[in-house]
Amino acid sequence: MQPAQGDPSHALLAQLARGLVRCGRSRTERTLGDRSTYVGLSDVGQGIDCLRAAVARKVADRPLADPASLYREGRMDLIDALLRRELTLQRGHWFEDGIEAALCANGTPLLPQVEIDASSDGVPLKAHLDFVLLRGGSRPAVRVLELKSLKRIPAALYPSYEAQVYGQIGLLAEAWSRPVFSLRDRGGVPQFANLSFPDLVRRCLGLDLPETMTLVDLQGWVLAVSMTEADAFGPYHPDPTMLSLCRKTAKTIWETARAVRSGTMSLDAVAICPGFHILCDTCPFALDCPKFYGPMLADPALDRDLAELSGLKNKGQVLASEIAEREERIRQFCRLSGNRATWLKTGLYRVRNARIPGRRILDPVRLRSSLSTHLDPATVDAVIAAATTTGADYERLSISPIKPAEPRTLPA
Ligand code: SF4
């Protein structure tokens, strides 16, 4: 059931969603310029996961649904989805300001948002480095930090994030002494353009770096930050294979975008990431994505049940995070009370925060590496294949709100 229009809290949320959409667009234009005119490394990361999403971002700078119209149509479910997406995307920009302030408070020489124009072979490729930390003198060092704001810190990094940081350090190393580095201030006003990296650093920070980068200790790191935690993934070092993958992906994105723009290829014919993928949850191009083509059902009862189930699942997520937060507070209280072995008692409950041994997990990467020291690669593959089992198939129900779409024809 759609929520009734006219609820003042809905009007406020619709207004917030509208402001976030406008803010996001203006910030992107100020700091990254017209993104349809080049391929960025975030496009490359996205393109490694889903080519269609990366190409759609180039060719179809589609206006996102206007929250004011959605509010008039009573589609609070779509406004909620828009808010979720915008808050997820823009939280990263808000973190950037805070992380920059924290790093500057340490007095670390730092450059934010360095741009590298790495165009070649007819492909306009640009890298934007969130933060570059520097040390000059006799032991020069450069640390490229890519900031990722996440709801929860993952145990391992997504391949698209790794590709992005490999692209950044690879291009920095490759272009080091070429006049392709630029810097804008926070308002997007160009400060320096077309300088070599050592020249840019000298002019901005007064630090001397070697004219060739072979003597420089260069590392890339991904700094993953959530509302309550942070973790650093790295170090990454320039890797010719990964850089070549980035360039190849950039070329594919650019050439496919050109073909789609010129009408020689349909966006629906561009490869998508198969199956259930985290990228689809916040993809602005999901509405008419071929992944979700299916027969249209005109069934108000099913619509109502789906809306209610979707609402219950959202409430379940909120409840789960409230439970986790409450548990963490009580755990912290138990820790501070300093006694792990005995129960604490209140008038109504008893509580104990015991330490349980961690689960023993077989790490497939370490196993492969250990076996490789004793066995040849084919035997290692055979041993791992023989010891790998596949669980039984299971069902996963996915529900996403969509705007009613015009009936469409499938691509040939
Ligand atoms: S919805 Fe998923 S498959 Fe479709 S374009 Fe977006 S990310 Fe790719």
Short mmCIF file of C-alpha atoms and ligand atoms in Angstrom, two decimals:
data_model
loop_
_atom_site.label_atom_id
_atom_site.label_comp_id
_atom_site.label_asym_id
_atom_site.label_seq_id
_atom_site.Cartn_x
_atom_site.Cartn_y
_atom_site.Cartn_z
CA MET A 1 0.00 0.00 0.00
CA GLN A 2 1.39 3.43 -0.90
CA PRO A 3 1.75 5.81 2.02
CA ALA A 4 -0.78 8.63 2.02
CA GLN A 5 0.45 11.84 0.44
CA GLY A 6 0.29 14.85 2.72
CA ASP A 7 2.17 13.44 5.71
CA PRO A 8 4.49 16.31 6.72
CA SER A 9 7.38 13.90 7.48
CA HIS A 10 7.13 12.58 3.90
CA ALA A 11 7.26 16.12 2.55
CA LEU A 12 10.41 16.76 4.58
CA LEU A 13 12.06 13.55 3.35
CA ALA A 14 11.13 14.36 -0.25
CA GLN A 15 12.71 17.79 0.20
CA LEU A 16 15.87 16.24 1.65
CA ALA A 17 16.07 13.78 -1.27
CA ARG A 18 15.69 16.63 -3.75
CA GLY A 19 18.44 18.65 -2.08
CA LEU A 20 20.78 15.66 -1.99
CA VAL A 21 20.26 15.01 -5.70
CA ARG A 22 21.01 18.67 -6.53
CA CYS A 23 23.99 18.84 -4.18
CA GLY A 24 25.50 15.67 -5.59
CA ARG A 25 25.14 16.87 -9.16
CA SER A 26 26.67 20.26 -8.47
CA ARG A 27 29.59 18.80 -6.49
CA THR A 28 30.35 16.34 -9.28
CA GLU A 29 30.31 19.10 -11.90
CA ARG A 30 32.57 21.34 -9.78
CA THR A 31 35.18 18.76 -8.89
CA LEU A 32 35.07 16.24 -11.73
CA GLY A 33 33.79 18.35 -14.63
CA ASP A 34 31.71 16.85 -17.43
CA ARG A 35 32.07 13.12 -16.85
CA SER A 36 30.60 12.28 -20.23
CA THR A 37 33.78 13.59 -21.88
CA TYR A 38 36.25 11.17 -20.31
CA VAL A 39 36.56 7.83 -18.56
CA GLY A 40 37.49 8.02 -14.88
CA LEU A 41 39.00 5.27 -12.80
CA SER A 42 35.75 4.91 -10.85
CA ASP A 43 34.12 4.16 -14.24
CA VAL A 44 36.85 1.59 -14.82
CA GLY A 45 36.18 -0.03 -11.43
CA GLN A 46 32.47 -0.08 -12.22
CA GLY A 47 33.09 -1.34 -15.77
CA ILE A 48 35.07 -4.30 -14.46
CA ASP A 49 31.92 -5.33 -12.56
CA CYS A 50 29.23 -4.22 -15.02
CA LEU A 51 30.02 -2.72 -18.42
CA ARG A 52 26.42 -1.60 -19.00
CA ALA A 53 26.35 0.47 -15.78
CA ALA A 54 29.66 2.18 -16.69
CA VAL A 55 28.58 2.88 -20.27
CA ALA A 56 25.12 4.10 -19.20
CA ARG A 57 26.81 6.60 -16.89
CA LYS A 58 28.76 7.96 -19.88
CA VAL A 59 25.96 8.16 -22.42
CA ALA A 60 22.88 8.78 -20.41
CA ASP A 61 23.41 11.40 -17.81
CA ARG A 62 19.77 10.72 -17.06
CA PRO A 63 18.02 13.00 -14.68
CA LEU A 64 17.26 10.96 -11.59
CA ALA A 65 13.57 10.77 -10.75
CA ASP A 66 12.44 14.10 -9.31
CA PRO A 67 11.56 13.56 -5.62
CA ALA A 68 8.93 16.34 -5.84
CA SER A 69 7.03 14.42 -8.54
CA LEU A 70 7.45 11.15 -6.66
CA TYR A 71 6.01 12.82 -3.57
CA ARG A 72 3.03 14.09 -5.57
CA GLU A 73 2.49 10.54 -6.85
CA GLY A 74 2.62 9.19 -3.28
CA ARG A 75 5.69 7.03 -4.08
CA MET A 76 7.45 7.22 -0.73
CA ASP A 77 8.97 3.79 -1.44
CA LEU A 78 10.85 5.34 -4.39
CA ILE A 79 11.83 8.39 -2.34
CA ASP A 80 13.18 6.05 0.35
CA ALA A 81 15.16 4.17 -2.30
CA LEU A 82 16.51 7.48 -3.67
CA LEU A 83 17.47 8.65 -0.18
CA ARG A 84 19.26 5.38 0.49
CA ARG A 85 21.24 5.71 -2.73
CA GLU A 86 22.09 9.40 -2.33
CA LEU A 87 23.07 9.04 1.33
CA THR A 88 25.29 6.09 0.43
CA LEU A 89 26.94 8.01 -2.42
CA GLN A 90 27.30 11.35 -0.67
CA ARG A 91 28.41 10.02 2.69
CA GLY A 92 31.75 9.39 0.95
CA HIS A 93 32.12 13.10 0.11
CA TRP A 94 31.28 14.11 3.68
CA PHE A 95 33.85 11.66 5.00
CA GLU A 96 36.44 13.15 2.63
CA ASP A 97 36.30 16.52 4.39
CA GLY A 98 36.62 14.91 7.83
CA ILE A 99 39.46 12.58 6.84
CA GLU A 100 41.34 15.44 5.18
CA ALA A 101 41.00 17.52 8.36
CA ALA A 102 42.27 14.58 10.44
CA LEU A 103 45.30 13.98 8.20
CA CYS A 104 46.10 17.70 8.08
CA ALA A 105 45.88 17.89 11.87
CA ASN A 106 48.87 15.52 11.95
CA GLY A 107 50.83 18.00 9.86
CA THR A 108 51.25 15.41 7.09
CA PRO A 109 52.08 17.04 3.74
CA LEU A 110 49.07 16.12 1.64
CA LEU A 111 47.44 16.90 -1.69
CA PRO A 112 43.71 16.20 -2.12
CA GLN A 113 42.06 15.48 -5.48
CA VAL A 114 45.12 15.41 -7.73
CA GLU A 115 44.01 14.86 -11.32
CA ILE A 116 46.08 12.91 -13.84
CA ASP A 117 45.23 13.22 -17.51
CA ALA A 118 46.28 9.80 -18.78
CA SER A 119 44.61 9.96 -22.17
CA SER A 120 46.20 7.83 -24.86
CA ASP A 121 45.27 5.88 -27.93
CA GLY A 122 42.19 8.08 -28.48
CA VAL A 123 40.79 7.25 -25.04
CA PRO A 124 40.36 10.22 -22.67
CA LEU A 125 41.29 8.64 -19.33
CA LYS A 126 41.53 10.63 -16.10
CA ALA A 127 42.46 9.61 -12.58
CA HIS A 128 41.38 11.56 -9.50
CA LEU A 129 43.38 10.67 -6.41
CA ASP A 130 41.46 11.27 -3.18
CA PHE A 131 44.58 11.95 -1.11
CA VAL A 132 48.31 11.84 -1.80
CA LEU A 133 50.50 11.86 1.32
CA LEU A 134 54.12 12.86 0.75
CA ARG A 135 57.56 12.72 2.25
CA GLY A 136 60.41 14.52 0.52
CA GLY A 137 64.15 14.57 1.28
CA SER A 138 66.59 11.68 1.02
CA ARG A 139 63.94 8.92 1.49
CA PRO A 140 61.08 10.21 -0.62
CA ALA A 141 57.76 8.42 -0.20
CA VAL A 142 54.32 8.80 -1.76
CA ARG A 143 51.16 7.19 -0.42
CA VAL A 144 48.01 7.31 -2.55
CA LEU A 145 44.88 6.89 -0.44
CA GLU A 146 41.57 5.95 -2.00
CA LEU A 147 38.79 6.60 0.47
CA LYS A 148 35.78 4.28 0.48
CA SER A 149 32.82 4.93 2.68
CA LEU A 150 30.98 1.71 3.48
CA LYS A 151 28.15 0.62 5.70
CA ARG A 152 30.26 -2.20 7.07
CA ILE A 153 33.98 -2.84 6.63
CA PRO A 154 34.43 -5.96 4.46
CA ALA A 155 36.89 -8.72 5.33
CA ALA A 156 38.39 -8.46 1.82
CA LEU A 157 38.29 -5.65 -0.69
CA TYR A 158 36.01 -5.71 -3.74
CA PRO A 159 38.03 -6.30 -6.95
CA SER A 160 36.68 -3.06 -8.47
CA TYR A 161 38.16 -1.02 -5.58
CA GLU A 162 41.49 -2.78 -6.00
CA ALA A 163 41.45 -2.11 -9.73
CA GLN A 164 40.85 1.57 -9.02
CA VAL A 165 43.82 1.90 -6.67
CA TYR A 166 46.07 -0.13 -9.00
CA GLY A 167 45.04 2.25 -11.80
CA GLN A 168 45.86 5.29 -9.66
CA ILE A 169 49.37 4.24 -8.62
CA GLY A 170 50.09 2.76 -12.05
CA LEU A 171 49.19 6.01 -13.81
CA LEU A 172 51.02 8.13 -11.23
CA ALA A 173 54.19 6.09 -11.74
CA GLU A 174 53.85 6.06 -15.52
CA ALA A 175 53.12 9.78 -15.88
CA TRP A 176 55.41 11.00 -13.04
CA SER A 177 57.57 13.41 -15.06
CA ARG A 178 55.01 14.33 -17.73
CA PRO A 179 53.04 17.64 -17.56
CA VAL A 180 49.65 15.98 -17.02
CA PHE A 181 48.93 16.69 -13.35
CA SER A 182 46.38 19.29 -12.20
CA LEU A 183 44.81 20.43 -8.98
CA ARG A 184 41.57 22.26 -8.16
CA ASP A 185 40.50 23.78 -4.88
CA ARG A 186 37.43 22.54 -3.00
CA GLY A 187 35.21 24.92 -4.98
CA GLY A 188 36.46 23.37 -8.22
CA VAL A 189 38.58 26.39 -9.22
CA PRO A 190 41.75 25.24 -11.06
CA GLN A 191 44.89 25.99 -8.99
CA PHE A 192 47.57 24.32 -11.10
CA ALA A 193 47.39 22.59 -14.46
CA ASN A 194 49.66 20.62 -16.76
CA LEU A 195 52.59 20.13 -14.41
CA SER A 196 54.79 17.12 -13.76
CA PHE A 197 54.15 15.49 -10.39
CA PRO A 198 57.39 16.71 -8.76
CA ASP A 199 56.66 20.21 -10.08
CA LEU A 200 53.10 20.15 -8.67
CA VAL A 201 54.37 19.00 -5.26
CA ARG A 202 57.11 21.64 -5.24
CA ARG A 203 54.69 24.44 -6.07
CA CYS A 204 51.97 23.33 -3.65
CA LEU A 205 53.98 22.12 -0.68
CA GLY A 206 57.58 23.24 -1.27
CA LEU A 207 58.78 19.61 -1.13
CA ASP A 208 61.44 18.24 -3.46
CA LEU A 209 60.83 14.88 -5.13
CA PRO A 210 63.15 13.16 -7.64
CA GLU A 211 62.43 13.85 -11.31
CA THR A 212 62.21 10.11 -11.92
CA MET A 213 60.13 7.95 -9.65
CA THR A 214 62.43 4.93 -9.47
CA LEU A 215 63.90 6.10 -6.14
CA VAL A 216 60.51 6.87 -4.63
CA ASP A 217 58.73 4.53 -2.25
CA LEU A 218 55.27 4.54 -3.87
CA GLN A 219 52.32 2.68 -2.37
CA GLY A 220 48.57 2.72 -2.80
CA TRP A 221 46.11 2.11 0.02
CA VAL A 222 42.35 1.84 0.28
CA LEU A 223 41.06 3.47 3.43
CA ALA A 224 37.66 1.94 4.21
CA VAL A 225 35.59 3.95 6.66
CA SER A 226 32.15 3.30 8.13
CA MET A 227 30.24 5.37 10.69
CA THR A 228 32.05 3.58 13.53
CA GLU A 229 35.06 1.75 12.09
CA ALA A 230 38.00 2.16 9.75
CA ASP A 231 40.40 -0.27 8.11
CA ALA A 232 43.29 0.16 5.70
CA PHE A 233 43.82 -2.28 2.81
CA GLY A 234 47.22 -2.41 1.18
CA PRO A 235 49.92 -1.72 0.35
CA TYR A 236 49.44 -1.89 -3.42
CA HIS A 237 52.38 -1.34 -5.75
CA PRO A 238 52.37 -0.38 -9.42
CA ASP A 239 51.57 -3.50 -11.42
CA PRO A 240 51.83 -3.42 -15.24
CA THR A 241 49.21 -6.18 -15.64
CA MET A 242 46.64 -4.35 -13.53
CA LEU A 243 47.39 -1.04 -15.27
CA SER A 244 46.92 -2.70 -18.62
CA LEU A 245 43.56 -4.14 -17.42
CA CYS A 246 42.48 -0.62 -16.38
CA ARG A 247 43.48 0.86 -19.74
CA LYS A 248 41.79 -1.95 -21.63
CA THR A 249 38.58 -1.54 -19.61
CA ALA A 250 38.66 2.26 -20.14
CA LYS A 251 39.01 1.70 -23.89
CA THR A 252 36.09 -0.75 -23.92
CA ILE A 253 33.90 1.68 -21.96
CA TRP A 254 34.80 4.61 -24.22
CA GLU A 255 34.35 2.74 -27.49
CA THR A 256 31.11 1.11 -26.36
CA ALA A 257 29.78 4.49 -25.18
CA ARG A 258 30.65 5.95 -28.59
CA ALA A 259 28.83 3.12 -30.35
CA VAL A 260 25.76 3.57 -28.15
CA ARG A 261 25.77 7.36 -28.67
CA SER A 262 26.01 6.96 -32.43
CA GLY A 263 23.18 4.43 -32.44
CA THR A 264 25.25 1.57 -33.86
CA MET A 265 24.74 -0.34 -30.63
CA SER A 266 21.88 -0.50 -28.18
CA LEU A 267 22.59 0.05 -24.49
CA ASP A 268 20.63 -3.13 -23.86
CA ALA A 269 23.15 -5.09 -25.91
CA VAL A 270 26.01 -4.09 -23.59
CA ALA A 271 27.22 -6.82 -21.20
CA ILE A 272 25.80 -6.77 -17.69
CA CYS A 273 27.05 -8.30 -14.47
CA PRO A 274 25.22 -11.61 -14.25
CA GLY A 275 23.20 -12.84 -11.30
CA PHE A 276 22.62 -11.28 -7.94
CA HIS A 277 25.12 -8.43 -7.62
CA ILE A 278 25.58 -5.81 -4.94
CA LEU A 279 26.05 -3.10 -7.61
CA CYS A 280 22.43 -3.54 -8.77
CA ASP A 281 21.11 -2.45 -5.36
CA THR A 282 22.05 1.19 -5.91
CA CYS A 283 22.36 1.25 -9.71
CA PRO A 284 20.56 4.26 -11.23
CA PHE A 285 20.22 2.30 -14.48
CA ALA A 286 18.35 -0.66 -12.99
CA LEU A 287 14.91 0.56 -14.04
CA ASP A 288 15.23 -0.54 -17.67
CA CYS A 289 18.10 -3.00 -17.26
CA PRO A 290 17.65 -6.18 -19.32
CA LYS A 291 18.58 -8.17 -16.21
CA PHE A 292 15.16 -7.37 -14.85
CA TYR A 293 13.04 -7.86 -17.97
CA GLY A 294 10.15 -10.13 -17.24
CA PRO A 295 6.47 -10.55 -17.86
CA MET A 296 4.39 -7.66 -16.53
CA LEU A 297 1.86 -8.85 -13.95
CA ALA A 298 -1.21 -6.72 -13.38
CA ASP A 299 -1.97 -8.00 -9.92
CA PRO A 300 -2.79 -5.41 -7.24
CA ALA A 301 -2.88 -8.09 -4.52
CA LEU A 302 0.68 -9.21 -5.36
CA ASP A 303 1.77 -5.57 -5.51
CA ARG A 304 0.30 -4.98 -2.07
CA ASP A 305 1.99 -8.06 -0.60
CA LEU A 306 5.32 -7.13 -2.17
CA ALA A 307 5.03 -3.59 -0.77
CA GLU A 308 4.25 -4.95 2.69
CA LEU A 309 7.02 -7.56 2.56
CA SER A 310 9.47 -4.95 1.36
CA GLY A 311 8.43 -2.65 4.24
CA LEU A 312 8.83 -5.51 6.73
CA LYS A 313 12.30 -6.34 5.37
CA ASN A 314 13.33 -2.69 5.75
CA LYS A 315 12.02 -2.71 9.33
CA GLY A 316 13.93 -5.97 9.90
CA GLN A 317 17.17 -4.32 8.78
CA VAL A 318 16.56 -1.34 11.08
CA LEU A 319 15.76 -3.74 13.93
CA ALA A 320 18.89 -5.81 13.25
CA SER A 321 21.09 -2.73 13.39
CA GLU A 322 19.36 -1.53 16.58
CA ILE A 323 19.98 -4.95 18.15
CA ALA A 324 23.65 -4.88 17.09
CA GLU A 325 24.08 -1.37 18.52
CA ARG A 326 22.37 -2.27 21.81
CA GLU A 327 24.42 -5.47 22.12
CA GLU A 328 27.63 -3.58 21.53
CA ARG A 329 26.79 -1.08 24.29
CA ILE A 330 26.06 -3.88 26.76
CA ARG A 331 29.21 -5.77 25.73
CA GLN A 332 31.22 -2.61 26.29
CA PHE A 333 29.61 -2.22 29.73
CA CYS A 334 30.54 -5.83 30.58
CA ARG A 335 34.11 -5.30 29.34
CA LEU A 336 34.50 -2.18 31.44
CA SER A 337 33.11 -3.97 34.47
CA GLY A 338 36.20 -6.14 34.05
CA ASN A 339 34.78 -9.58 34.84
CA ARG A 340 34.37 -11.95 31.91
CA ALA A 341 33.96 -15.15 33.91
CA THR A 342 30.96 -14.53 36.12
CA TRP A 343 27.43 -13.37 35.49
CA LEU A 344 26.35 -9.82 36.27
CA LYS A 345 22.86 -9.58 37.73
CA THR A 346 20.21 -6.90 37.56
CA GLY A 347 16.82 -7.08 39.23
CA LEU A 348 15.35 -8.83 36.19
CA TYR A 349 18.21 -10.29 34.17
CA ARG A 350 21.64 -11.84 34.36
CA VAL A 351 24.23 -11.14 31.72
CA ARG A 352 27.72 -12.33 30.85
CA ASN A 353 30.04 -11.42 27.99
CA ALA A 354 32.16 -14.54 27.54
CA ARG A 355 35.05 -14.82 25.10
CA ILE A 356 34.47 -17.71 22.67
CA PRO A 357 37.34 -19.14 20.58
CA GLY A 358 37.23 -18.01 16.94
CA ARG A 359 36.04 -20.43 14.26
CA ARG A 360 38.79 -22.32 12.45
CA ILE A 361 38.52 -21.49 8.77
CA LEU A 362 40.53 -22.97 5.93
CA ASP A 363 41.94 -20.07 3.94
CA PRO A 364 41.92 -21.16 0.25
CA VAL A 365 44.54 -18.60 -0.80
CA ARG A 366 47.00 -19.63 1.92
CA LEU A 367 46.26 -23.30 1.26
CA ARG A 368 47.06 -22.85 -2.44
CA SER A 369 50.22 -20.96 -1.63
CA SER A 370 51.39 -23.62 0.90
CA LEU A 371 50.60 -26.50 -1.46
CA SER A 372 52.46 -24.72 -4.27
CA THR A 373 55.74 -25.02 -2.38
CA HIS A 374 55.45 -28.85 -2.50
CA LEU A 375 53.38 -29.65 -5.59
CA ASP A 376 53.24 -28.57 -9.23
CA PRO A 377 50.39 -26.20 -10.24
CA ALA A 378 48.29 -28.90 -11.97
CA THR A 379 48.40 -31.16 -8.89
CA VAL A 380 47.51 -28.19 -6.65
CA ASP A 381 44.46 -27.48 -8.85
CA ALA A 382 43.48 -31.16 -8.78
CA VAL A 383 43.83 -31.42 -4.97
CA ILE A 384 41.79 -28.25 -4.40
CA ALA A 385 39.12 -29.34 -6.92
CA ALA A 386 38.86 -32.78 -5.24
CA ALA A 387 38.41 -31.15 -1.82
CA THR A 388 35.86 -28.56 -2.98
CA THR A 389 32.18 -29.26 -2.48
CA THR A 390 29.22 -27.27 -3.71
CA GLY A 391 26.29 -26.71 -1.38
CA ALA A 392 22.72 -27.47 -2.41
CA ASP A 393 20.90 -24.86 -4.51
CA TYR A 394 18.73 -22.51 -2.53
CA GLU A 395 16.20 -19.81 -3.30
CA ARG A 396 16.82 -16.12 -2.80
CA LEU A 397 13.94 -13.67 -3.04
CA SER A 398 14.91 -10.15 -4.19
CA ILE A 399 12.44 -7.27 -4.24
CA SER A 400 13.20 -3.72 -5.46
CA PRO A 401 10.78 -0.86 -5.97
CA ILE A 402 10.37 0.25 -9.57
CA LYS A 403 8.49 3.05 -11.24
CA PRO A 404 5.76 1.68 -13.50
CA ALA A 405 7.45 1.50 -16.90
CA GLU A 406 6.06 1.59 -20.39
CA PRO A 407 5.88 -1.87 -21.96
CA ARG A 408 9.06 -2.39 -23.95
CA THR A 409 10.37 -4.74 -26.54
CA LEU A 410 13.29 -7.00 -25.88
CA PRO A 411 16.46 -6.35 -27.89
CA ALA A 412 16.97 -8.61 -30.86
S1 SF4 B 1 21.10 -3.00 -12.65
FE1 SF4 B 1 22.87 -4.32 -12.28
S2 SF4 B 1 23.17 -5.40 -14.21
FE2 SF4 B 1 21.84 -3.68 -14.66
S3 SF4 B 1 23.22 -2.04 -15.32
FE3 SF4 B 1 22.90 -1.76 -13.13
S4 SF4 B 1 24.59 -2.89 -12.18
FE4 SF4 B 1 24.47 -3.59 -14.29
#
